[in-house]
Amino acid sequence: MSTPETATATTSVAEPVEARVAHHRRYLMCKPTHFTVDYKINPWMEPTTPTDTAKAVAQWQKLHDLYLELGHEVELIEPLPGYPDMVYTANGGFTIDGRAYVPEFFYEQRQGESPAFADWFRANGFDTVMPKEINEGEGDFLLAGDVILAGTGFRSVGDSHREVREVFDREVVTLTLVDPRFYHLDTALTVLDPVVEEGQTAGIAYLPNAFDEASQQILQERFPDAILVADEDGAVFGLNSASDGRNVIISPRATGFEKQLRERGYNPIMVDLSELLLGGGGIKCCTLELRGA
Ligand code: ARG
């Protein structure tokens, strides 16, 4: 039985944060064997800046090995020579319940990746749907609970939002990106809870300034408890992270976001992909979720 004194004592200490549960994940990754920056399709890419492929591979390997240590499964797709951006497998498709929606890249430089991803999905038992509309896979489509959050403004076009709705028969919420540094949705928003109970809202974090006002409004209404990330953490690709519901893999530069995650009971783990950032990609870009099949 608690006396008034003990009640006072308990309320004076910080509330214990609920225990977060890690959910087993299956990911598709691609070793950056052919990584370089020899064209520019986003503001991060500078073809005159030298890249170090061995360093890119070593950094990528750490992320890969960490996923295995956390108990996740990692599938690999063979890197194609001449496609230095193939390491960013998040753009290789979008999967739910064993169905894969294949990307149609906006820039010609990446268009040759699509058939390779389509072949991989077919060979691995996915019901593989070829797109008609320009879309860049999980770069722009993120599953939050039952809802597909869909980015547009730089890469995936609005018509792909209709197409993705038809393919998966799920509600699709369009969000418009306005800052060219954050050209894919996964550079501006991260889903922290990959699995939620029915009727529950997934935890998310986002960079408000990356979105137009109407989209900020939608995010506020739908995700009132979201973590709002500061511009300085966004600018170092802090939101380009992968979460299993408990462990959140983030850039070591996103120190403010790290703190916010701890306060909410998540376990941030820092992985440095500085070399891959030269291509405009980070942790999430190198990680495609495989759901079902
Ligand atoms: N250089 C690549 C591009 O511009 C980077 C892709 C990053 N991928 C991502 N999911 N945000 O297409």
Coordinates of N, CA and C and ligand atoms in Angstrom, one line a residue, residues 41-42 45 85 88 90-91 110 136 139 155 183-184 186-187 240 279-281 285, ligand 1:
I41 N 22.7 13.5 -59.6 CA 21.3 13.5 -59.7 C 20.6 13.9 -58.4
N42 N 21.5 14.4 -57.5 CA 21.0 15.0 -56.3 C 22.0 15.9 -55.7
M45 N 25.7 14.8 -54.6 CA 26.7 14.1 -55.4 C 27.5 15.2 -56.1
D85 N 24.8 3.4 -58.1 CA 23.7 3.7 -57.1 C 22.9 2.4 -56.6
Y88 N 21.9 1.5 -53.1 CA 20.7 2.1 -52.4 C 19.5 1.3 -52.7
A90 N 16.9 0.6 -51.1 CA 15.6 1.0 -50.8 C 14.8 1.5 -52.0
N91 N 15.5 1.9 -53.0 CA 14.9 2.3 -54.3 C 14.5 1.1 -55.2
R110 N 19.7 5.4 -63.6 CA 19.4 4.3 -62.7 C 18.4 3.3 -63.3
E136 N 10.2 5.4 -57.1 CA 11.5 5.0 -56.6 C 11.4 4.2 -55.3
G139 N 12.3 4.4 -51.3 CA 12.8 5.7 -51.1 C 11.6 6.7 -50.9
R155 N 11.1 12.9 -57.1 CA 11.3 11.6 -57.8 C 10.0 10.9 -58.2
Y183 N 15.2 14.7 -51.1 CA 14.5 14.4 -52.4 C 13.7 13.1 -52.4
H184 N 14.0 12.3 -51.4 CA 13.2 11.0 -51.2 C 12.5 11.2 -49.8
D186 N 12.3 9.0 -47.6 CA 13.1 8.3 -46.5 C 14.3 9.2 -46.1
T187 N 14.5 10.3 -46.7 CA 15.5 11.2 -46.2 C 14.9 12.2 -45.2
N240 N 17.5 9.2 -42.2 CA 17.6 8.1 -43.1 C 18.1 6.9 -42.3
G279 N 27.1 9.8 -52.3 CA 26.1 9.6 -53.3 C 24.7 10.0 -53.0
G280 N 24.6 10.6 -51.8 CA 23.3 11.1 -51.3 C 22.5 10.1 -50.7
G281 N 23.1 9.1 -50.1 CA 22.4 8.0 -49.4 C 22.9 7.7 -48.1
C285 N 18.7 4.2 -47.1 CA 18.8 4.0 -48.5 C 19.4 2.6 -48.9
Ligands
ARG1 N1 22.4 8.6 -55.7 C1 21.1 8.0 -55.4 C2 20.0 8.8 -56.2 O1 20.1 10.0 -56.2 C3 20.9 8.0 -54.0 C4 19.6 7.3 -53.6 C5 19.3 7.3 -52.1 N2 18.2 6.5 -51.8 C6 17.2 6.7 -51.0 N3 16.4 5.8 -50.7 N4 17.0 7.9 -50.5 O2 19.1 8.2 -56.7

